[in-house]
Amino acid sequence: MEIQKIKDLARKLNLQNIYYGEIELKKTGLSNLDYLYYILNEEYEKRKEKAKDRLYKKSKLPKLEFDIDKQTGITSWQILELMKLNWLNEDSNLFIIGKSGSGKTALAAKIGKEATQNRKKVYYLDIDILLEIAKYRSNDNKLRAIFKYLLECDLIIIDEVMYLQPSEEELILLYKILIILNETSSIIVITTRPLSEWLEIAKDKQLMQNLIDRLSKNTQILNLNPIQQEVIDYTVVRKKI
């Protein structure tokens, strides 16, 4: 039988990797069943790898390298534990606190990339974009589409949280949208401010305290500040259903 006929049939069956020649069709000493298994397994594996690539591209993760050797606030063991993603499977959150240049965004990007390689939906954005989504998504198709995808995500990474003092209106918007997202996703919060400073900059301290309580109920907190070497690691407790 001509190979082109097999490729044409593969196209009709949506076996695109076979059709486009990414899987080589050749004569082998395998039995019919073993060869069929080989072909279908190759198609499956290539689709899986392409799905990972699509998830990573869609995540908008920054391409940064995290250098553990430059860290004094976190150990290699802690990184390995985070990369296992057990906390993500348990719907936990993660706070990464550190000064500018401490590597907090690079660490979050490293974790996010690992999650996409485990076929998790991930999305990275900074707090300003999240505020735009909270304010304008009802009238903006692009922002509405991003919000819809956020609701589908397994992990959302939010950068520059509380970098600037939010107005009362912004805090209310952030509270509402973060509570919604926290119901469906794990969240990595990247911030330069310890949680105690969040309260200091808030005009509505009660609302800010409620937000902190909700986000940190089921979380780990990592402090990458070189001077402040203590790492607070809360015991992960499953969210009450």
CSV table of C-alpha atoms in Angstrom, one decimal:
chain,number,residue,atom,x,y,z
A,1,MET,CA,0.0,0.0,0.0
A,2,GLU,CA,1.2,3.5,-0.8
A,3,ILE,CA,2.2,5.6,2.3
A,4,GLN,CA,0.4,8.6,0.9
A,5,LYS,CA,-2.9,6.7,1.1
A,6,ILE,CA,-2.3,6.0,4.7
A,7,LYS,CA,-1.4,9.7,5.3
A,8,ASP,CA,-4.6,10.8,3.5
A,9,LEU,CA,-6.7,8.5,5.8
A,10,ALA,CA,-4.8,9.8,8.8
A,11,ARG,CA,-5.8,13.3,7.8
A,12,LYS,CA,-9.5,12.3,7.6
A,13,LEU,CA,-9.1,10.8,11.1
A,14,ASN,CA,-7.5,14.0,12.4
A,15,LEU,CA,-4.2,12.1,13.1
A,16,GLN,CA,-2.3,15.2,12.0
A,17,ASN,CA,1.2,14.1,13.2
A,18,ILE,CA,1.0,11.1,10.9
A,19,TYR,CA,-0.3,13.1,8.0
A,20,TYR,CA,2.4,15.8,8.2
A,21,GLY,CA,5.1,13.2,8.5
A,22,GLU,CA,6.2,13.9,12.0
A,23,ILE,CA,5.7,10.2,12.7
A,24,GLU,CA,7.7,8.2,10.2
A,25,LEU,CA,5.8,5.4,8.5
A,26,LYS,CA,8.1,2.6,7.6
A,27,LYS,CA,8.3,-1.2,7.3
A,28,THR,CA,9.4,-2.9,10.5
A,29,GLY,CA,9.6,-6.4,11.9
A,30,LEU,CA,6.8,-5.7,14.3
A,31,SER,CA,3.5,-7.5,14.2
A,32,ASN,CA,0.5,-5.6,12.9
A,33,LEU,CA,-0.8,-5.0,16.4
A,34,ASP,CA,2.5,-3.9,17.8
A,35,TYR,CA,3.1,-1.5,14.9
A,36,LEU,CA,-0.4,-0.1,15.2
A,37,TYR,CA,0.3,0.5,18.9
A,38,TYR,CA,3.6,2.2,18.1
A,39,ILE,CA,2.0,4.6,15.6
A,40,LEU,CA,-1.0,5.5,17.8
A,41,ASN,CA,1.3,5.9,20.8
A,42,GLU,CA,3.6,8.2,18.9
A,43,GLU,CA,0.6,10.3,17.8
A,44,TYR,CA,-0.6,10.5,21.4
A,45,GLU,CA,2.8,11.5,22.8
A,46,LYS,CA,3.3,14.2,20.2
A,47,ARG,CA,-0.2,15.6,20.8
A,48,LYS,CA,0.6,15.7,24.5
A,49,GLU,CA,3.9,17.6,24.0
A,50,LYS,CA,2.1,20.1,21.7
A,51,ALA,CA,-0.6,20.6,24.3
A,52,LYS,CA,2.1,21.4,26.9
A,53,ASP,CA,3.6,23.9,24.5
A,54,ARG,CA,0.2,25.5,23.9
A,55,LEU,CA,-0.5,25.8,27.6
A,56,TYR,CA,2.9,27.4,28.2
A,57,LYS,CA,2.4,29.9,25.4
A,58,LYS,CA,-1.1,30.8,26.7
A,59,SER,CA,0.2,31.2,30.2
A,60,LYS,CA,2.0,34.5,29.4
A,61,LEU,CA,4.7,33.5,31.8
A,62,PRO,CA,7.9,35.7,31.7
A,63,LYS,CA,11.0,33.8,30.5
A,64,LEU,CA,13.2,34.3,33.5
A,65,GLU,CA,15.8,32.0,35.1
A,66,PHE,CA,15.6,31.4,38.8
A,67,ASP,CA,19.1,31.1,40.4
A,68,ILE,CA,18.8,29.1,43.7
A,69,ASP,CA,22.5,29.8,44.4
A,70,LYS,CA,21.7,33.5,45.0
A,71,GLN,CA,19.0,32.7,47.5
A,72,THR,CA,19.4,32.9,51.3
A,73,GLY,CA,15.7,32.8,52.2
A,74,ILE,CA,14.8,29.6,50.6
A,75,THR,CA,16.5,26.2,50.2
A,76,SER,CA,16.9,23.8,47.3
A,77,TRP,CA,14.7,21.3,49.2
A,78,GLN,CA,11.9,23.8,49.4
A,79,ILE,CA,12.1,24.5,45.7
A,80,LEU,CA,11.9,20.7,45.0
A,81,GLU,CA,8.9,20.4,47.2
A,82,LEU,CA,7.1,23.3,45.5
A,83,MET,CA,7.9,21.8,42.1
A,84,LYS,CA,6.1,18.6,43.0
A,85,LEU,CA,2.9,20.7,42.9
A,86,ASN,CA,1.3,18.8,45.7
A,87,TRP,CA,0.1,22.1,47.1
A,88,LEU,CA,-1.4,23.0,43.8
A,89,ASN,CA,-3.4,19.7,43.7
A,90,GLU,CA,-4.7,20.5,47.1
A,91,ASP,CA,-6.0,23.9,46.0
A,92,SER,CA,-3.5,25.8,48.1
A,93,ASN,CA,-2.1,29.3,47.6
A,94,LEU,CA,1.5,30.6,47.7
A,95,PHE,CA,2.7,34.0,48.7
A,96,ILE,CA,6.2,34.9,47.5
A,97,ILE,CA,7.6,38.0,49.2
A,98,GLY,CA,10.8,39.8,48.3
A,99,LYS,CA,12.5,43.0,47.4
A,100,SER,CA,13.0,44.0,43.8
A,101,GLY,CA,15.6,41.7,42.2
A,102,SER,CA,15.2,39.0,44.8
A,103,GLY,CA,14.0,36.5,42.2
A,104,LYS,CA,10.4,36.2,43.3
A,105,THR,CA,8.9,36.5,39.8
A,106,ALA,CA,11.5,34.1,38.4
A,107,LEU,CA,10.6,31.6,41.0
A,108,ALA,CA,6.9,31.9,40.3
A,109,ALA,CA,7.6,31.6,36.5
A,110,LYS,CA,9.6,28.4,37.2
A,111,ILE,CA,6.7,26.9,39.2
A,112,GLY,CA,4.2,28.0,36.6
A,113,LYS,CA,6.2,26.4,33.8
A,114,GLU,CA,6.4,23.1,35.7
A,115,ALA,CA,2.6,23.3,36.1
A,116,THR,CA,2.1,23.7,32.3
A,117,GLN,CA,4.4,20.6,31.8
A,118,ASN,CA,1.9,18.7,34.0
A,119,ARG,CA,-0.9,19.9,31.7
A,120,LYS,CA,-2.2,22.5,34.2
A,121,LYS,CA,-3.8,25.7,32.9
A,122,VAL,CA,-1.7,28.7,34.2
A,123,TYR,CA,-2.0,32.4,33.6
A,124,TYR,CA,0.4,35.2,34.7
A,125,LEU,CA,-0.6,38.8,35.0
A,126,ASP,CA,0.2,41.8,37.1
A,127,ILE,CA,-2.1,43.5,39.5
A,128,ASP,CA,-2.8,46.4,37.1
A,129,ILE,CA,-4.2,44.0,34.5
A,130,LEU,CA,-6.3,42.3,37.1
A,131,LEU,CA,-7.8,45.7,38.1
A,132,GLU,CA,-8.6,46.4,34.4
A,133,ILE,CA,-10.3,43.1,34.2
A,134,ALA,CA,-12.3,43.8,37.4
A,135,LYS,CA,-13.3,47.3,36.1
A,136,TYR,CA,-13.9,46.9,32.4
A,137,ARG,CA,-14.5,43.2,31.5
A,138,SER,CA,-18.2,43.7,30.9
A,139,ASN,CA,-17.4,46.2,28.1
A,140,ASP,CA,-14.2,44.8,26.7
A,141,ASN,CA,-14.1,41.5,24.8
A,142,LYS,CA,-10.4,40.9,25.3
A,143,LEU,CA,-10.6,41.4,29.1
A,144,ARG,CA,-13.7,39.3,29.2
A,145,ALA,CA,-11.9,36.5,27.4
A,146,ILE,CA,-9.0,36.7,29.8
A,147,PHE,CA,-11.4,36.5,32.8
A,148,LYS,CA,-13.1,33.5,31.3
A,149,TYR,CA,-9.8,31.8,30.9
A,150,LEU,CA,-8.8,32.7,34.5
A,151,LEU,CA,-11.9,30.9,35.7
A,152,GLU,CA,-10.7,27.8,33.9
A,153,CYS,CA,-7.1,27.9,35.3
A,154,ASP,CA,-5.6,25.6,37.8
A,155,LEU,CA,-3.0,28.3,38.8
A,156,ILE,CA,-3.1,32.1,38.6
A,157,ILE,CA,0.1,34.1,39.2
A,158,ILE,CA,-0.4,37.7,40.1
A,159,ASP,CA,2.6,40.0,40.2
A,160,GLU,CA,3.2,43.4,41.9
A,161,VAL,CA,0.4,42.9,44.4
A,162,MET,CA,0.1,45.9,46.7
A,163,TYR,CA,3.2,47.5,45.2
A,164,LEU,CA,1.2,50.7,45.2
A,165,GLN,CA,-1.5,51.8,47.7
A,166,PRO,CA,-4.9,50.9,46.3
A,167,SER,CA,-7.7,53.3,46.5
A,168,GLU,CA,-10.9,52.3,48.3
A,169,GLU,CA,-12.6,51.6,45.0
A,170,GLU,CA,-9.6,49.5,43.8
A,171,LEU,CA,-9.5,47.5,47.0
A,172,ILE,CA,-13.2,46.6,46.8
A,173,LEU,CA,-12.7,45.5,43.1
A,174,LEU,CA,-9.6,43.5,44.0
A,175,TYR,CA,-11.4,41.8,46.9
A,176,LYS,CA,-14.4,40.8,44.8
A,177,ILE,CA,-12.4,39.4,41.9
A,178,LEU,CA,-9.7,37.7,44.0
A,179,ILE,CA,-12.4,35.9,46.1
A,180,ILE,CA,-14.0,34.7,42.9
A,181,LEU,CA,-10.7,33.4,41.4
A,182,ASN,CA,-9.7,31.8,44.7
A,183,GLU,CA,-12.8,29.7,44.6
A,184,THR,CA,-11.7,28.0,41.4
A,185,SER,CA,-7.9,28.3,41.3
A,186,SER,CA,-4.7,28.2,43.3
A,187,ILE,CA,-3.1,31.6,43.4
A,188,ILE,CA,0.6,32.7,43.6
A,189,VAL,CA,0.8,36.2,45.0
A,190,ILE,CA,4.0,38.0,44.3
A,191,THR,CA,4.6,41.1,46.5
A,192,THR,CA,7.3,43.3,47.9
A,193,ARG,CA,5.3,43.9,51.0
A,194,PRO,CA,4.9,41.6,54.0
A,195,LEU,CA,1.3,41.1,54.9
A,196,SER,CA,1.5,43.3,57.9
A,197,GLU,CA,2.3,46.2,55.6
A,198,TRP,CA,-0.8,45.5,53.5
A,199,LEU,CA,-2.8,46.6,56.5
A,200,GLU,CA,-0.8,49.7,56.9
A,201,ILE,CA,-1.4,51.0,53.4
A,202,ALA,CA,-5.1,50.2,53.4
A,203,LYS,CA,-7.7,52.8,54.2
A,204,ASP,CA,-10.3,50.1,54.8
A,205,LYS,CA,-8.4,47.9,57.1
A,206,GLN,CA,-11.3,45.6,57.8
A,207,LEU,CA,-11.7,44.8,54.2
A,208,MET,CA,-8.0,44.3,53.7
A,209,GLN,CA,-7.9,42.0,56.7
A,210,ASN,CA,-10.7,40.0,55.3
A,211,LEU,CA,-8.8,39.7,52.0
A,212,ILE,CA,-5.6,38.6,53.7
A,213,ASP,CA,-7.6,36.0,55.8
A,214,ARG,CA,-9.3,34.6,52.7
A,215,LEU,CA,-6.1,34.3,50.6
A,216,SER,CA,-3.9,33.0,53.4
A,217,LYS,CA,-6.3,30.5,54.8
A,218,ASN,CA,-4.7,27.7,52.9
A,219,THR,CA,-1.3,28.9,51.9
A,220,GLN,CA,2.5,28.8,52.2
A,221,ILE,CA,4.5,32.0,52.5
A,222,LEU,CA,8.0,32.3,51.3
A,223,ASN,CA,10.2,35.3,52.1
A,224,LEU,CA,13.1,35.8,49.7
A,225,ASN,CA,14.5,38.9,51.4
A,226,PRO,CA,18.2,38.2,52.1
A,227,ILE,CA,18.1,40.1,55.4
A,228,GLN,CA,14.9,38.5,56.5
A,229,GLN,CA,15.8,34.8,56.3
A,230,GLU,CA,12.9,33.4,58.2
A,231,VAL,CA,10.6,31.4,56.0
A,232,ILE,CA,7.0,31.1,57.3
A,233,ASP,CA,5.7,27.8,56.0
A,234,TYR,CA,2.0,27.3,57.0
A,235,THR,CA,0.7,23.8,57.3
A,236,VAL,CA,-1.4,23.2,54.3
A,237,VAL,CA,-5.0,22.6,55.3
A,238,ARG,CA,-7.6,21.5,52.8
A,239,LYS,CA,-10.3,24.1,52.1
A,240,LYS,CA,-13.6,23.3,53.7
A,241,ILE,CA,-16.2,22.2,51.1
